[in-house]
Each structure stands twice: as structure tokens, then as C-alpha cells.
Amino acid sequence: MYKPILNYNGDAYLPLRFIVEKTNGKVDYDSSTNNIDIEYQNTDPLKSEVTSLIKDENFHLLLNSEKKIYDSKEPINMWGTLRYIGEDEITITHGDPLLIYSIKDSNGNYEEMGIRTVLLEETFSPNNEYTSKPPLYLSESFNFQKSKMSSPEQFLQQTRKAWKLNPGEYTIGVRALFTQTSTNQNKELYTEIVIQVK
């Protein structure tokens, strides 16, 4: 069923339930509290064409990419995984996020995610994994820095799909920074993949 789009003062308004359900989500409305809950379950299969791995005595850090070469119109699908390979439970502390992504182009332009200086604790049992994807704001921030514009607002107003990477070669990296609590030893693991955008 067609649902109208309201355009008001340059902003587009869509019916929430319509847009969420069209993107494979579910909406629940509790009329007693006026709360709306939105839930998504990612059921897309994932297979990497490219994988990079670094390991130490307790962890494997993997960076995966669905493709080596992406069309500039398609989303870049990458994910990082920190996998515990030890035999006994281990506790680590880290900032937020645990996995920190970066982008570098062939001209040396570079952007890395910021880290919130909080102390979070994670306990890993054998074969536990921590997985995340690079957020879209990272490529948007990379493109803003590369644009040399002084104002993020100006950049976003003048740039369509500001998160899309322009054609070129990019090195996407992932870093895990944490402290192993039993030894108070700081750890840093880093790995990267080179991709092409055509």
C-alpha cells in the first residue's frame, strides 16, 4: 500500500511503520506508555572474498571484506572480529569501541574512529567473538576532512551521499586496544585490507 511522503521545510517525513517494515524490521507500539520499539534482525548471509588476520597468544583479530572491488554505487560491506582462542576464561578492559576502524587513501588522507575514554570490561570464554562493522560516519568524516571545508554543516549540505567513497584505492584498518586484567598487560592488534572502489 502506498504511503505518502510529507515534505515540510526541506525535511522529508515518512510513516515510521511503513519504512521500518520495508527494511525488514518490526515496530511495536505500547499505547499505555506511548513507547515505540523498533527491532531489526540481520539475516543476510556473510561471506568474505578477502580476509586479513593478525594473532597473539590469546586472540585472533580478523578483518573481512565481502569484495576486493566495489562499485561506487554499492555499500562497502566489511566487518572485524576479535576471537578469543585461549582455553580459560579471560577478562579484558578497553575504551569504547573495542574495535577501532580507519580509512586511508592512496594520497595519504587518513581518518580513524575516536575512542571514548571509558573503562569497559569484557569477559571472554573459549571461542567467544566480538564483531562489529565500520560505521558510516567514519567514511563521512574521512570525506569531510579530505574536502578541506571548514564547516561539517556546509559539507553535508553540499555533498550528496557524503558517506560514499569516491573511486580509488583505500586501506581499511581495524585496531583492537585493550588491557588483559590478569597481567595488567596492554595489547594492541592491527590488521588491514586494501580495497578498490570503481
Coordinates of N, CA and C in Angstrom, one line a residue:
M1 N 0.8 -1.2 0.0 CA 0.0 0.0 0.0 C 0.9 1.2 0.0
Y2 N 0.5 2.2 -0.8 CA 1.3 3.5 -0.9 C 1.1 4.3 0.3
K3 N 2.2 4.8 0.8 CA 2.1 5.7 2.0 C 2.7 7.1 1.5
P4 N 2.0 8.2 1.8 CA 2.5 9.5 1.3 C 3.8 9.9 2.1
I5 N 4.6 10.7 1.4 CA 5.8 11.3 2.0 C 5.4 12.8 2.2
L6 N 5.6 13.3 3.4 CA 5.4 14.7 3.6 C 6.7 15.5 3.6
N7 N 6.8 16.5 2.7 CA 7.9 17.3 2.6 C 7.6 18.7 3.2
Y8 N 8.3 19.0 4.3 CA 8.0 20.2 5.1 C 9.2 20.9 5.4
N9 N 9.4 22.1 4.9 CA 10.5 23.0 5.1 C 11.8 22.3 4.7
G10 N 11.8 21.5 3.7 CA 13.0 20.8 3.2 C 13.3 19.5 3.9
D11 N 12.5 19.1 4.8 CA 12.6 17.8 5.5 C 11.6 16.8 5.0
A12 N 12.0 15.6 4.8 CA 11.0 14.6 4.4 C 10.6 13.8 5.6
Y13 N 9.3 13.5 5.7 CA 8.7 12.8 6.8 C 8.0 11.5 6.2
L14 N 8.4 10.4 6.7 CA 7.8 9.1 6.3 C 7.1 8.4 7.4
P15 N 6.0 7.7 7.1 CA 5.4 6.9 8.2 C 6.4 5.8 8.7
L16 N 6.6 5.9 10.0 CA 7.6 5.0 10.6 C 7.4 3.5 10.4
R17 N 6.2 3.0 10.6 CA 5.9 1.6 10.5 C 6.2 1.2 9.0
F18 N 5.8 2.0 8.1 CA 6.0 1.7 6.6 C 7.4 1.5 6.3
I19 N 8.2 2.5 6.7 CA 9.7 2.4 6.3 C 10.4 1.3 7.1
V20 N 10.1 1.1 8.3 CA 10.8 0.0 9.1 C 10.4 -1.3 8.5
E21 N 9.1 -1.6 8.2 CA 8.8 -2.9 7.7 C 9.3 -3.1 6.3
K22 N 9.4 -2.0 5.5 CA 10.0 -2.2 4.2 C 11.5 -2.5 4.2
T23 N 12.1 -2.3 5.4 CA 13.5 -2.6 5.5 C 13.7 -3.8 6.5
N24 N 12.7 -4.7 6.5 CA 12.8 -5.9 7.2 C 12.9 -5.8 8.7
G25 N 12.3 -4.7 9.2 CA 12.2 -4.5 10.7 C 10.8 -4.7 11.2
K26 N 10.7 -4.6 12.5 CA 9.4 -4.7 13.1 C 9.2 -3.6 14.1
V27 N 7.9 -3.1 14.2 CA 7.6 -2.0 15.1 C 6.6 -2.4 16.1
D28 N 6.8 -2.0 17.4 CA 5.8 -2.3 18.4 C 5.5 -1.0 19.1
Y29 N 4.2 -0.7 19.2 CA 3.7 0.5 19.9 C 3.0 0.1 21.2
D30 N 3.4 0.7 22.3 CA 2.7 0.5 23.6 C 2.0 1.7 23.9
S31 N 0.6 1.7 23.7 CA -0.2 2.9 23.9 C -0.3 3.3 25.4
S32 N 0.0 2.4 26.3 CA -0.1 2.8 27.7 C 1.1 3.7 28.1
T33 N 2.2 3.6 27.4 CA 3.4 4.4 27.8 C 3.8 5.3 26.6
N34 N 3.1 5.2 25.5 CA 3.5 5.9 24.2 C 4.9 5.6 23.8
N35 N 5.4 4.4 24.0 CA 6.7 4.0 23.6 C 6.6 3.2 22.3
I36 N 7.6 3.5 21.4 CA 7.7 2.8 20.2 C 9.0 2.0 20.2
D37 N 9.0 0.7 20.0 CA 10.2 -0.1 19.9 C 10.3 -0.6 18.4
I38 N 11.6 -0.5 18.0 CA 11.9 -0.9 16.6 C 13.0 -2.0 16.7
E39 N 12.8 -3.1 16.0 CA 13.8 -4.2 16.1 C 14.1 -4.7 14.7
Y40 N 15.4 -4.9 14.5 CA 15.9 -5.5 13.3 C 16.7 -6.7 13.6
Q41 N 16.6 -7.7 12.8 CA 17.4 -8.9 12.9 C 18.1 -9.1 11.5
N42 N 19.4 -9.0 11.5 CA 20.1 -9.2 10.3 C 20.2 -10.6 9.9
T43 N 19.6 -11.0 8.8 CA 19.5 -12.4 8.3 C 20.3 -12.5 7.1
D44 N 21.0 -11.5 6.6 CA 21.8 -11.6 5.4 C 23.0 -12.5 5.6
P45 N 23.2 -13.4 4.7 CA 24.4 -14.3 4.8 C 25.7 -13.4 4.5
L46 N 26.7 -13.8 5.2 CA 28.0 -13.1 5.0 C 29.1 -14.0 4.6
K47 N 29.8 -13.7 3.5 CA 30.9 -14.5 3.1 C 32.0 -13.5 2.6
S48 N 33.2 -13.6 3.1 CA 34.2 -12.7 2.7 C 35.0 -13.2 1.5
E49 N 35.3 -12.3 0.6 CA 36.2 -12.5 -0.5 C 37.7 -12.3 -0.1
V50 N 37.8 -11.4 0.9 CA 39.2 -11.0 1.4 C 39.1 -11.1 2.9
T51 N 40.2 -11.7 3.5 CA 40.3 -11.7 4.9 C 41.7 -11.4 5.3
S52 N 41.9 -10.6 6.3 CA 43.2 -10.3 6.9 C 43.2 -10.7 8.4
L53 N 44.3 -11.3 8.8 CA 44.3 -11.9 10.2 C 45.7 -11.5 10.9
I54 N 45.6 -11.1 12.1 CA 46.7 -10.9 13.0 C 46.4 -11.7 14.3
K55 N 47.4 -12.3 14.9 CA 47.1 -13.0 16.1 C 48.2 -12.9 17.2
D56 N 47.8 -13.1 18.4 CA 48.8 -13.2 19.5 C 48.4 -14.5 20.2
E57 N 49.0 -14.6 21.5 CA 48.8 -15.9 22.2 C 47.3 -16.2 22.6
N58 N 46.5 -15.1 22.7 CA 45.1 -15.3 23.1 C 44.0 -14.9 22.2
F59 N 44.4 -14.1 21.2 CA 43.3 -13.5 20.3 C 43.7 -13.6 18.8
H60 N 42.7 -13.8 18.0 CA 42.8 -13.5 16.6 C 42.0 -12.3 16.3
L61 N 42.6 -11.3 15.5 CA 41.8 -10.2 15.0 C 41.7 -10.3 13.5
L62 N 40.5 -10.4 13.0 CA 40.2 -10.6 11.6 C 39.5 -9.4 11.1
L63 N 39.9 -9.0 9.8 CA 39.1 -8.0 9.1 C 38.7 -8.7 7.8
N64 N 37.4 -8.6 7.5 CA 36.8 -9.3 6.4 C 36.1 -8.3 5.4
S65 N 36.2 -8.5 4.1 CA 35.5 -7.7 3.2 C 34.8 -8.6 2.2
E66 N 33.5 -8.3 2.0 CA 32.7 -9.1 1.0 C 33.3 -9.1 -0.4
K67 N 34.0 -8.1 -0.7 CA 34.6 -8.0 -2.1 C 36.0 -7.3 -2.0
K68 N 36.8 -7.5 -3.1 CA 38.0 -6.8 -3.3 C 37.8 -5.5 -4.0
I69 N 36.8 -5.5 -4.9 CA 36.5 -4.3 -5.7 C 35.0 -4.0 -5.6
Y70 N 34.7 -2.8 -5.2 CA 33.3 -2.4 -5.0 C 32.9 -1.3 -6.1
D71 N 31.7 -1.4 -6.6 CA 31.2 -0.3 -7.4 C 30.9 0.9 -6.5
S72 N 31.1 2.1 -7.0 CA 31.0 3.3 -6.2 C 29.5 3.5 -5.7
K73 N 28.6 2.8 -6.4 CA 27.2 3.0 -6.0 C 26.7 2.0 -4.9
E74 N 27.5 1.0 -4.7 CA 27.1 -0.1 -3.7 C 27.7 0.2 -2.3
P75 N 27.1 -0.4 -1.3 CA 27.7 -0.2 0.0 C 28.9 -1.1 0.2
I76 N 29.9 -0.6 1.0 CA 31.1 -1.4 1.3 C 30.7 -2.2 2.5
N77 N 30.8 -3.5 2.3 CA 30.5 -4.5 3.4 C 31.7 -5.1 4.0
M78 N 32.1 -4.6 5.1 CA 33.3 -5.1 5.9 C 32.9 -5.3 7.3
W79 N 33.6 -6.2 8.0 CA 33.4 -6.4 9.4 C 34.7 -7.0 10.0
G80 N 34.8 -6.6 11.3 CA 36.0 -7.0 12.1 C 35.6 -8.0 13.2
T81 N 36.4 -8.9 13.6 CA 36.1 -9.8 14.6 C 37.3 -10.1 15.5
L82 N 37.1 -9.9 16.8 CA 38.2 -10.3 17.8 C 37.7 -11.6 18.4
R83 N 38.5 -12.7 18.1 CA 38.1 -14.0 18.6 C 39.1 -14.5 19.7
Y84 N 38.6 -14.9 20.8 CA 39.4 -15.5 21.8 C 39.7 -16.9 21.6
I85 N 41.0 -17.3 21.6 CA 41.5 -18.6 21.2 C 42.1 -19.4 22.4
G86 N 42.1 -18.7 23.6 CA 42.6 -19.4 24.8 C 41.7 -20.5 25.3
E87 N 42.2 -21.2 26.3 CA 41.4 -22.3 26.9 C 40.7 -21.9 28.2
D88 N 41.1 -20.9 28.9 CA 40.5 -20.5 30.1 C 39.8 -19.1 29.9
E89 N 38.8 -18.8 30.7 CA 38.1 -17.5 30.7 C 39.1 -16.4 30.9
I90 N 38.9 -15.3 30.2 CA 39.8 -14.2 30.3 C 39.0 -12.9 30.3
T91 N 39.5 -11.9 31.1 CA 38.8 -10.6 31.2 C 39.7 -9.5 30.7
I92 N 39.1 -8.6 29.9 CA 39.9 -7.5 29.4 C 39.1 -6.2 29.7
T93 N 39.9 -5.1 29.7 CA 39.2 -3.8 29.8 C 39.6 -3.0 28.6
H94 N 38.7 -2.1 28.2 CA 39.0 -1.3 27.0 C 38.2 -0.1 26.9
G95 N 38.5 0.9 26.0 CA 37.7 2.0 25.8 C 36.5 1.7 24.9
D96 N 35.8 2.7 24.4 CA 34.6 2.4 23.6 C 34.8 3.1 22.2
P97 N 34.9 2.4 21.1 CA 34.6 1.0 21.0 C 35.9 0.1 21.2
L98 N 35.6 -1.2 21.2 CA 36.8 -2.1 21.3 C 37.5 -2.2 20.0
L99 N 36.8 -2.3 18.9 CA 37.4 -2.3 17.6 C 37.3 -1.0 16.9
I100 N 38.4 -0.4 16.5 CA 38.6 0.9 16.0 C 39.0 0.8 14.5
Y101 N 38.1 1.4 13.7 CA 38.4 1.3 12.2 C 39.0 2.6 11.7
S102 N 39.7 2.4 10.6 CA 40.4 3.6 10.0 C 40.3 3.4 8.4
I103 N 40.4 4.6 7.8 CA 40.5 4.6 6.3 C 41.7 5.5 5.9
K104 N 42.4 5.0 4.9 CA 43.5 5.7 4.3 C 43.4 5.6 2.8
D105 N 43.6 6.7 2.0 CA 43.5 6.6 0.6 C 45.0 6.6 0.0
S106 N 45.1 6.5 -1.3 CA 46.4 6.4 -1.9 C 47.2 7.7 -1.9
N107 N 46.5 8.8 -1.5 CA 47.2 10.1 -1.4 C 47.6 10.4 0.1
G108 N 47.4 9.4 1.0 CA 47.8 9.6 2.4 C 46.7 10.2 3.3
N109 N 45.5 10.6 2.7 CA 44.5 11.1 3.6 C 44.0 10.0 4.5
Y110 N 43.8 10.3 5.8 CA 43.6 9.3 6.8 C 42.6 9.8 7.8
E111 N 41.7 8.8 8.2 CA 40.8 9.1 9.3 C 40.6 7.9 10.1
E112 N 40.5 8.0 11.5 CA 40.3 6.9 12.4 C 39.2 7.3 13.3
M113 N 38.4 6.3 13.7 CA 37.4 6.5 14.7 C 38.0 7.0 16.0
G114 N 37.2 7.8 16.7 CA 37.6 8.3 18.0 C 37.3 7.2 19.1
I115 N 37.9 7.3 20.2 CA 37.7 6.4 21.3 C 37.2 7.1 22.5
R116 N 36.0 6.7 23.0 CA 35.6 7.3 24.3 C 36.4 6.8 25.4
T117 N 36.9 7.7 26.3 CA 37.8 7.3 27.4 C 36.9 6.8 28.6
V118 N 36.3 5.7 28.4 CA 35.6 5.0 29.5 C 36.3 3.7 29.7
L119 N 36.1 3.0 30.8 CA 36.7 1.7 31.0 C 35.6 0.7 31.0
L120 N 35.6 -0.1 30.0 CA 34.6 -1.2 29.9 C 35.3 -2.5 30.1
E121 N 34.5 -3.5 30.6 CA 35.1 -4.8 30.9 C 34.4 -5.8 30.1
E122 N 35.1 -6.7 29.5 CA 34.5 -7.9 28.8 C 35.2 -9.1 29.3
T123 N 34.4 -10.2 29.4 CA 34.9 -11.5 29.8 C 34.7 -12.4 28.6
F124 N 35.7 -13.0 28.2 CA 35.7 -14.0 27.0 C 35.9 -15.4 27.5
S125 N 35.0 -16.3 27.1 CA 35.2 -17.7 27.3 C 35.8 -18.3 26.0
P126 N 36.3 -19.5 26.0 CA 36.9 -20.0 24.8 C 36.0 -19.9 23.6
N127 N 36.5 -19.5 22.5 CA 35.8 -19.3 21.2 C 34.8 -18.2 21.1
N128 N 34.7 -17.3 22.2 CA 33.9 -16.2 22.1 C 34.4 -15.2 21.1
E129 N 33.5 -14.4 20.4 CA 33.9 -13.4 19.4 C 33.2 -12.1 19.7
Y130 N 33.9 -11.1 19.3 CA 33.3 -9.7 19.4 C 33.4 -9.2 17.9
T131 N 32.2 -8.9 17.3 CA 32.2 -8.5 15.9 C 31.5 -7.1 15.8
S132 N 32.0 -6.3 14.9 CA 31.4 -5.0 14.5 C 31.7 -4.7 13.1
K133 N 31.0 -3.6 12.6 CA 31.3 -3.1 11.2 C 31.7 -1.7 11.3
P134 N 32.5 -1.2 10.3 CA 32.9 0.2 10.3 C 31.6 1.1 10.2
P135 N 31.4 2.1 11.0 CA 30.2 2.9 10.9 C 30.3 3.8 9.7
L136 N 29.1 4.2 9.2 CA 29.1 5.1 8.0 C 29.7 6.5 8.3
Y137 N 29.6 6.9 9.6 CA 30.1 8.2 9.9 C 31.6 8.3 9.7
L138 N 32.3 7.1 9.7 CA 33.8 7.1 9.5 C 34.1 7.6 8.1
S139 N 33.5 7.0 7.1 CA 33.7 7.4 5.7 C 33.2 8.8 5.5
E140 N 32.1 9.2 6.1 CA 31.6 10.6 6.0 C 32.6 11.6 6.6
S141 N 33.2 11.3 7.7 CA 34.2 12.1 8.4 C 35.5 12.2 7.5
F142 N 35.9 11.0 6.9 CA 37.0 10.9 6.0 C 36.8 11.9 4.8
N143 N 35.6 11.8 4.2 CA 35.3 12.7 3.1 C 35.3 14.2 3.5
F144 N 34.8 14.5 4.7 CA 34.8 15.9 5.1 C 36.2 16.4 5.3
Q145 N 37.1 15.6 5.9 CA 38.5 16.0 6.1 C 39.2 16.2 4.8
K146 N 38.9 15.3 3.9 CA 39.5 15.4 2.5 C 39.0 16.6 1.7
S147 N 37.8 17.0 2.0 CA 37.2 18.2 1.3 C 37.8 19.5 1.6
K148 N 38.5 19.6 2.8 CA 39.1 20.8 3.3 C 38.1 21.9 3.6
M149 N 36.8 21.6 3.6 CA 35.8 22.6 4.0 C 35.9 22.8 5.5
S150 N 35.6 24.0 5.9 CA 35.7 24.4 7.3 C 34.6 24.0 8.2
S151 N 33.4 23.8 7.6 CA 32.2 23.5 8.3 C 31.6 22.2 8.0
P152 N 31.4 21.3 8.9 CA 30.7 20.0 8.6 C 29.3 20.2 8.1
E153 N 28.6 21.2 8.6 CA 27.2 21.5 8.1 C 27.3 21.9 6.6
Q154 N 28.2 22.7 6.2 CA 28.4 23.1 4.8 C 28.7 21.9 4.0
F155 N 29.6 21.1 4.4 CA 29.9 19.8 3.7 C 28.7 19.0 3.5
L156 N 27.9 18.7 4.5 CA 26.7 17.9 4.4 C 25.7 18.5 3.5
Q157 N 25.5 19.8 3.5 CA 24.6 20.4 2.7 C 25.0 20.4 1.2
Q158 N 26.3 20.4 0.9 CA 26.8 20.4 -0.5 C 27.2 19.1 -1.0
T159 N 27.1 18.0 -0.2 CA 27.6 16.7 -0.6 C 26.5 15.7 -0.5
R160 N 26.1 15.1 -1.7 CA 25.1 14.1 -1.6 C 25.8 12.8 -1.3
K161 N 25.1 12.0 -0.5 CA 25.7 10.7 0.0 C 27.1 10.8 0.5
A162 N 27.2 11.7 1.5 CA 28.6 12.1 2.0 C 29.4 10.9 2.5
W163 N 28.8 9.8 2.8 CA 29.4 8.6 3.3 C 30.0 7.7 2.3
K164 N 29.7 8.0 1.0 CA 30.2 7.1 -0.1 C 31.7 7.5 -0.4
L165 N 32.5 6.5 -0.6 CA 33.9 6.7 -1.0 C 33.9 6.9 -2.5
N166 N 34.7 7.9 -2.9 CA 34.9 8.1 -4.4 C 35.8 7.0 -5.0
P167 N 35.7 6.8 -6.3 CA 36.6 5.8 -6.9 C 38.1 6.0 -6.5
G168 N 38.7 4.9 -6.2 CA 40.1 4.9 -5.8 C 40.5 3.7 -5.0
E169 N 41.7 3.7 -4.5 CA 42.2 2.6 -3.7 C 42.2 3.1 -2.2
Y170 N 41.7 2.2 -1.3 CA 41.6 2.5 0.1 C 42.2 1.4 0.9
T171 N 42.9 1.8 2.0 CA 43.3 0.8 3.0 C 42.3 1.0 4.2
I172 N 41.6 -0.1 4.5 CA 40.7 -0.1 5.6 C 41.4 -0.9 6.7
G173 N 41.5 -0.3 7.9 CA 42.2 -1.0 9.0 C 41.3 -1.2 10.2
V174 N 41.6 -2.1 11.0 CA 40.9 -2.3 12.3 C 41.9 -2.6 13.4
R175 N 41.7 -1.9 14.5 CA 42.7 -2.0 15.6 C 41.9 -2.4 16.9
A176 N 42.5 -3.3 17.7 CA 41.9 -3.6 19.0 C 42.9 -3.2 20.0
L177 N 42.4 -2.3 20.9 CA 43.3 -1.8 22.1 C 42.6 -2.3 23.4
F178 N 43.3 -3.0 24.2 CA 42.7 -3.5 25.4 C 43.8 -3.8 26.4
T179 N 43.4 -4.0 27.7 CA 44.3 -4.5 28.7 C 43.8 -5.8 29.3
Q180 N 44.7 -6.7 29.3 CA 44.4 -8.0 29.9 C 44.5 -7.9 31.4
T181 N 43.4 -8.0 32.1 CA 43.3 -7.7 33.5 C 44.2 -8.6 34.4
S182 N 44.3 -9.9 34.1 CA 45.1 -10.8 34.9 C 46.6 -10.4 35.0
T183 N 47.1 -9.8 33.9 CA 48.5 -9.5 33.8 C 48.8 -8.0 33.8
N184 N 47.7 -7.2 33.7 CA 47.7 -5.8 33.5 C 48.6 -5.4 32.3
Q185 N 48.5 -6.2 31.3 CA 49.4 -6.0 30.1 C 48.5 -5.3 29.0
N186 N 49.0 -4.2 28.5 CA 48.3 -3.5 27.4 C 48.6 -4.3 26.1
K187 N 47.5 -4.4 25.3 CA 47.6 -5.1 24.0 C 47.1 -4.3 22.9
E188 N 47.8 -4.4 21.7 CA 47.3 -3.7 20.5 C 47.5 -4.6 19.4
L189 N 46.4 -4.9 18.7 CA 46.4 -5.7 17.5 C 45.9 -4.9 16.3
Y190 N 46.5 -5.0 15.2 CA 46.1 -4.2 14.0 C 46.2 -5.1 12.7
T191 N 45.2 -5.0 11.9 CA 45.3 -5.6 10.6 C 44.5 -4.7 9.6
E192 N 44.8 -4.9 8.3 CA 44.2 -4.0 7.3 C 43.9 -4.8 6.0
I193 N 43.1 -4.2 5.1 CA 42.8 -4.8 3.8 C 42.8 -3.6 2.8
V194 N 43.3 -3.8 1.6 CA 43.2 -2.8 0.6 C 42.1 -3.2 -0.3
I195 N 41.2 -2.2 -0.6 CA 40.0 -2.4 -1.5 C 40.1 -1.4 -2.6
Q196 N 39.4 -1.7 -3.7 CA 39.2 -0.7 -4.8 C 37.8 -0.3 -4.9
V197 N 37.6 1.0 -5.1 CA 36.2 1.5 -5.4 C 36.3 2.0 -6.9
K198 N 35.4 1.4 -7.7 CA 35.4 1.8 -9.2 C 34.3 2.7 -9.5

